[in-house]
mmCIF file of C-alpha atoms in Angstrom:
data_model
loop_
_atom_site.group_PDB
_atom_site.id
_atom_site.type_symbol
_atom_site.label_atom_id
_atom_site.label_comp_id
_atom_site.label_asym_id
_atom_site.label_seq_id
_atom_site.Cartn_x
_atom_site.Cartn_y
_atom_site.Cartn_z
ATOM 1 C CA UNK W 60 0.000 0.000 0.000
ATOM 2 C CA UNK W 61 1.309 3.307 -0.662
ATOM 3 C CA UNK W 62 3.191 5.572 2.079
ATOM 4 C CA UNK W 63 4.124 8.944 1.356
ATOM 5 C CA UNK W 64 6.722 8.417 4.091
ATOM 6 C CA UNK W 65 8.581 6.647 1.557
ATOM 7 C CA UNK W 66 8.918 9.780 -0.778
ATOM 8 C CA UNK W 67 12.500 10.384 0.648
ATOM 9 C CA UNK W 68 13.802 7.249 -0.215
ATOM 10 C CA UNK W 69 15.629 6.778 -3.548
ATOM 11 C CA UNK W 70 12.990 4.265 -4.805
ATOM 12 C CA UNK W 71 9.898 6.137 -4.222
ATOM 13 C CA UNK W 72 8.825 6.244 -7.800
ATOM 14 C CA UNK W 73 9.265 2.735 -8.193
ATOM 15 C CA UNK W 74 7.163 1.925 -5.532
ATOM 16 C CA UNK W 75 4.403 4.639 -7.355
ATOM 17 C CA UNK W 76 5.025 2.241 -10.712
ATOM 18 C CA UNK W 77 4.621 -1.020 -8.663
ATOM 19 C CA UNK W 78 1.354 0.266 -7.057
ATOM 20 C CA UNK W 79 0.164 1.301 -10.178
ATOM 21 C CA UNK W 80 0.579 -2.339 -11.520
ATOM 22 C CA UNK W 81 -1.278 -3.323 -8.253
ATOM 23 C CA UNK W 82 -4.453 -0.742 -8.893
ATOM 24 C CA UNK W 83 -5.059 -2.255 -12.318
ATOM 25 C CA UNK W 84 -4.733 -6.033 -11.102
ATOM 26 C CA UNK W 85 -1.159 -6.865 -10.899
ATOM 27 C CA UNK W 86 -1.395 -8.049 -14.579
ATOM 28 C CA UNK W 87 1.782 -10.596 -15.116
ATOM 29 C CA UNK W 88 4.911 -9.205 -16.624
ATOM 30 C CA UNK W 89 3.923 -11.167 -20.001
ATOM 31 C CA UNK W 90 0.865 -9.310 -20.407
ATOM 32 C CA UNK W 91 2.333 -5.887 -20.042
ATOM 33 C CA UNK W 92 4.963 -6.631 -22.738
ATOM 34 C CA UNK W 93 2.205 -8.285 -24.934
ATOM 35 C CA UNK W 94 0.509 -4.885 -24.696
ATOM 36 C CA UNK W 95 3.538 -2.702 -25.132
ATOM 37 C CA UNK W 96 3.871 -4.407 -28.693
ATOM 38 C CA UNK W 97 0.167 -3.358 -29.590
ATOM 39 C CA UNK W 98 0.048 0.284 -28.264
ATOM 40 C CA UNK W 99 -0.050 2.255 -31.366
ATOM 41 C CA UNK W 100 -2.841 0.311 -32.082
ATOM 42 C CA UNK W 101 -5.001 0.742 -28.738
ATOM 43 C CA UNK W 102 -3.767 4.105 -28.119
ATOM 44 C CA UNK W 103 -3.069 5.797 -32.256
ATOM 45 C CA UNK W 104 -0.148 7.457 -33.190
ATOM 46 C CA UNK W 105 0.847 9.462 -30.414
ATOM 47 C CA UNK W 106 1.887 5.783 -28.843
ATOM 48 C CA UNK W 107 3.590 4.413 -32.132
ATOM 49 C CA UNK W 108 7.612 4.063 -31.422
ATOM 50 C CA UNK W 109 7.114 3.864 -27.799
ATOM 51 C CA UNK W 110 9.313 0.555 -26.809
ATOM 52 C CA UNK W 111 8.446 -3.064 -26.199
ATOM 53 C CA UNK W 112 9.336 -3.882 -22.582
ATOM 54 C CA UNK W 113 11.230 -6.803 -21.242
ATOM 55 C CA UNK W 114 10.829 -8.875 -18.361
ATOM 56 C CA UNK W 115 14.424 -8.430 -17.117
ATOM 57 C CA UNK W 116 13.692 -4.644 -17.341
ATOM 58 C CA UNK W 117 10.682 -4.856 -15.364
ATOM 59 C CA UNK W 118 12.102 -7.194 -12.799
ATOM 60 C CA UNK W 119 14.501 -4.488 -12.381
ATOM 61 C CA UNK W 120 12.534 -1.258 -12.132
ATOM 62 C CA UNK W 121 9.821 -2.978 -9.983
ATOM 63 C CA UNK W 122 12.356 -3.907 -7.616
ATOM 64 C CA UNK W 123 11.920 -7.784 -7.554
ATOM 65 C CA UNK W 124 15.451 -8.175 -7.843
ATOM 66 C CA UNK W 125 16.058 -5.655 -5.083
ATOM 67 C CA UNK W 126 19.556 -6.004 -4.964
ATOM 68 C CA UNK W 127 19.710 -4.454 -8.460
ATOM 69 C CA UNK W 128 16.997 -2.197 -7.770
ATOM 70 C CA UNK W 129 17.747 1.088 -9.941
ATOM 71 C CA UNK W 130 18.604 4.920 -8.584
ATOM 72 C CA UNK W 131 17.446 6.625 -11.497
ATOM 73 C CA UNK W 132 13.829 6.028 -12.750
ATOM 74 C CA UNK W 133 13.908 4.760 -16.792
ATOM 75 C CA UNK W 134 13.272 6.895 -19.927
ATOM 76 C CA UNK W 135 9.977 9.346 -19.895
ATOM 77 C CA UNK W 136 9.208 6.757 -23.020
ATOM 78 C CA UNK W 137 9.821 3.692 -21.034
ATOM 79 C CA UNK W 138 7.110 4.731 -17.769
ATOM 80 C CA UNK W 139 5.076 6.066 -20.735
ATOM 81 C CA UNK W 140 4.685 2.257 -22.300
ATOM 82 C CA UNK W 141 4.426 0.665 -18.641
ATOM 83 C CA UNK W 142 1.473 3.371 -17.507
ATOM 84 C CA UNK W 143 -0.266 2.712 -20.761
ATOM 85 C CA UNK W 144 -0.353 -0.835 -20.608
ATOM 86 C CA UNK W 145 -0.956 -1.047 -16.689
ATOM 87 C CA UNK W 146 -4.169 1.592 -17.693
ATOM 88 C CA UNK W 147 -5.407 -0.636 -20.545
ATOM 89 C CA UNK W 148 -4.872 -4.164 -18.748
ATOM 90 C CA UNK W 149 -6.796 -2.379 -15.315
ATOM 91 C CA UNK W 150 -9.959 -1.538 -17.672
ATOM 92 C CA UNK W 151 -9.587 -4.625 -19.531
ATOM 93 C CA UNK W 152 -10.184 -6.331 -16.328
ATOM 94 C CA UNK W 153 -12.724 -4.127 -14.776
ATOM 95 C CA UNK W 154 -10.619 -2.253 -12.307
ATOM 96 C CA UNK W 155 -10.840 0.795 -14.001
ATOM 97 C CA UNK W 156 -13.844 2.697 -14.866
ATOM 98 C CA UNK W 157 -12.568 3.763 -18.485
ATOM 99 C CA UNK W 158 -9.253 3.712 -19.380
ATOM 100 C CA UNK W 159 -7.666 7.229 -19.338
ATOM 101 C CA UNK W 160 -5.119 6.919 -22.032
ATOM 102 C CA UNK W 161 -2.230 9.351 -23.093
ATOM 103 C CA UNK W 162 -4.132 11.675 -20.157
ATOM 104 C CA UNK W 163 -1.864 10.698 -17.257
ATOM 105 C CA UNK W 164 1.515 10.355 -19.024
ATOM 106 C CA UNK W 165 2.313 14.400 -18.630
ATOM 107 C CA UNK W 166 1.768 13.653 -14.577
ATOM 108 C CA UNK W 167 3.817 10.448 -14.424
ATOM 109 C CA UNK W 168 6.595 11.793 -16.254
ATOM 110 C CA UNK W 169 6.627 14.845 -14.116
ATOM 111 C CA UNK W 170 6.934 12.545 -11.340
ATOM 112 C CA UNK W 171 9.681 10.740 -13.136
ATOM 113 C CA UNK W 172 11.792 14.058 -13.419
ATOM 114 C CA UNK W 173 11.634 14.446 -9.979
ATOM 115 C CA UNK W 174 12.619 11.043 -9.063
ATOM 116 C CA UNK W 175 15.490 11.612 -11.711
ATOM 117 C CA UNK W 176 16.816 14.683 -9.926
ATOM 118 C CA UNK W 177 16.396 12.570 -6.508
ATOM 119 C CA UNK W 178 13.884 14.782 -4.895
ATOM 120 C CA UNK W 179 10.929 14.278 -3.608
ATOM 121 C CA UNK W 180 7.625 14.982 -5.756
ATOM 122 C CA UNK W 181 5.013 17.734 -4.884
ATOM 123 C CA UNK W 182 0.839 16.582 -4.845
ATOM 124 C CA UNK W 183 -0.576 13.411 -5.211
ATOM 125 C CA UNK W 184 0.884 10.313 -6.708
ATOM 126 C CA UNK W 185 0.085 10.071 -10.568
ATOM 127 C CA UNK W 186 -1.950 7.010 -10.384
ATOM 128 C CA UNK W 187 -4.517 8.747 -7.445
ATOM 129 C CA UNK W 188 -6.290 10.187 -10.401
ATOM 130 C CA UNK W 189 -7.267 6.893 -11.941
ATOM 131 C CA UNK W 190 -11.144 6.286 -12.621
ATOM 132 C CA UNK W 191 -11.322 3.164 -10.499
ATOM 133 C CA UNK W 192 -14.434 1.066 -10.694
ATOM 134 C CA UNK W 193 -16.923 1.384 -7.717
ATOM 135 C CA UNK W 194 -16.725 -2.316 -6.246
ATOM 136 C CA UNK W 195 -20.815 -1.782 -5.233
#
């Protein structure tokens, strides 16, 4: 669960990206890179060249391999094809109320400056804006 607490800490914004993952079902690490190949096609043209990610990559960044866990957050194209997929896997599977598209990536990859120049972020984390689906 998220802790703001943690915002000091030199992995905060991969625990944002991991809790992301979480909010839209944890989908496995084989979906997400089945997705990344197809986003130009969900998501049009402002998606097409944005890279195919790979398991080892992910394993990295999400900081399941903690003692390789990385200081620096990945490229503003790289949290761009992870948010996108999370987004369209969490409607896909009814954890989202519609799936927000291109709409967040400006506020995730503000975060992912910050993270970049190791200081904490101002406001809310990127994925509090997400139209989750009322479980009623």
């Amino acid at each position: 669960m998220y802790d703001p607490s943690t915002l000091t800490h030199p992995g905060w914004f991969s625990d944002e990206l991991r809790e992301l993952r979480g909010l839209c079902g944890t989908p496995s690490y084989s979906k997400i890179i089945s997705v990344t190949r197809k986003l130009a096609a969900y998501y049009g043209p402002g998606a097409a060249g944005l890279p195919v990610l790979s398991k080892t990559v992910l394993s990295d960044v999400l900081g399941e391999r903690r003692h390789h866990r990385r200081r620096r957050p990945q490229s503003a194209h790289w949290v761009s094809s992870f948010v996108l997929a999370c987004q369209y896997l969490g409607h896909a599977a009814c954890l989202l109320a519609i799936d927000p598209g291109m709409s967040t990536l400006r506020a995730w990859n503000e975060r992912r400056r910050a993270a970049e120049t190791c200081r904490p972020p101002g406001g809310a984390p990127a994925w509090s804006t997400l139209p989750l689906r009322d479980p009623t």
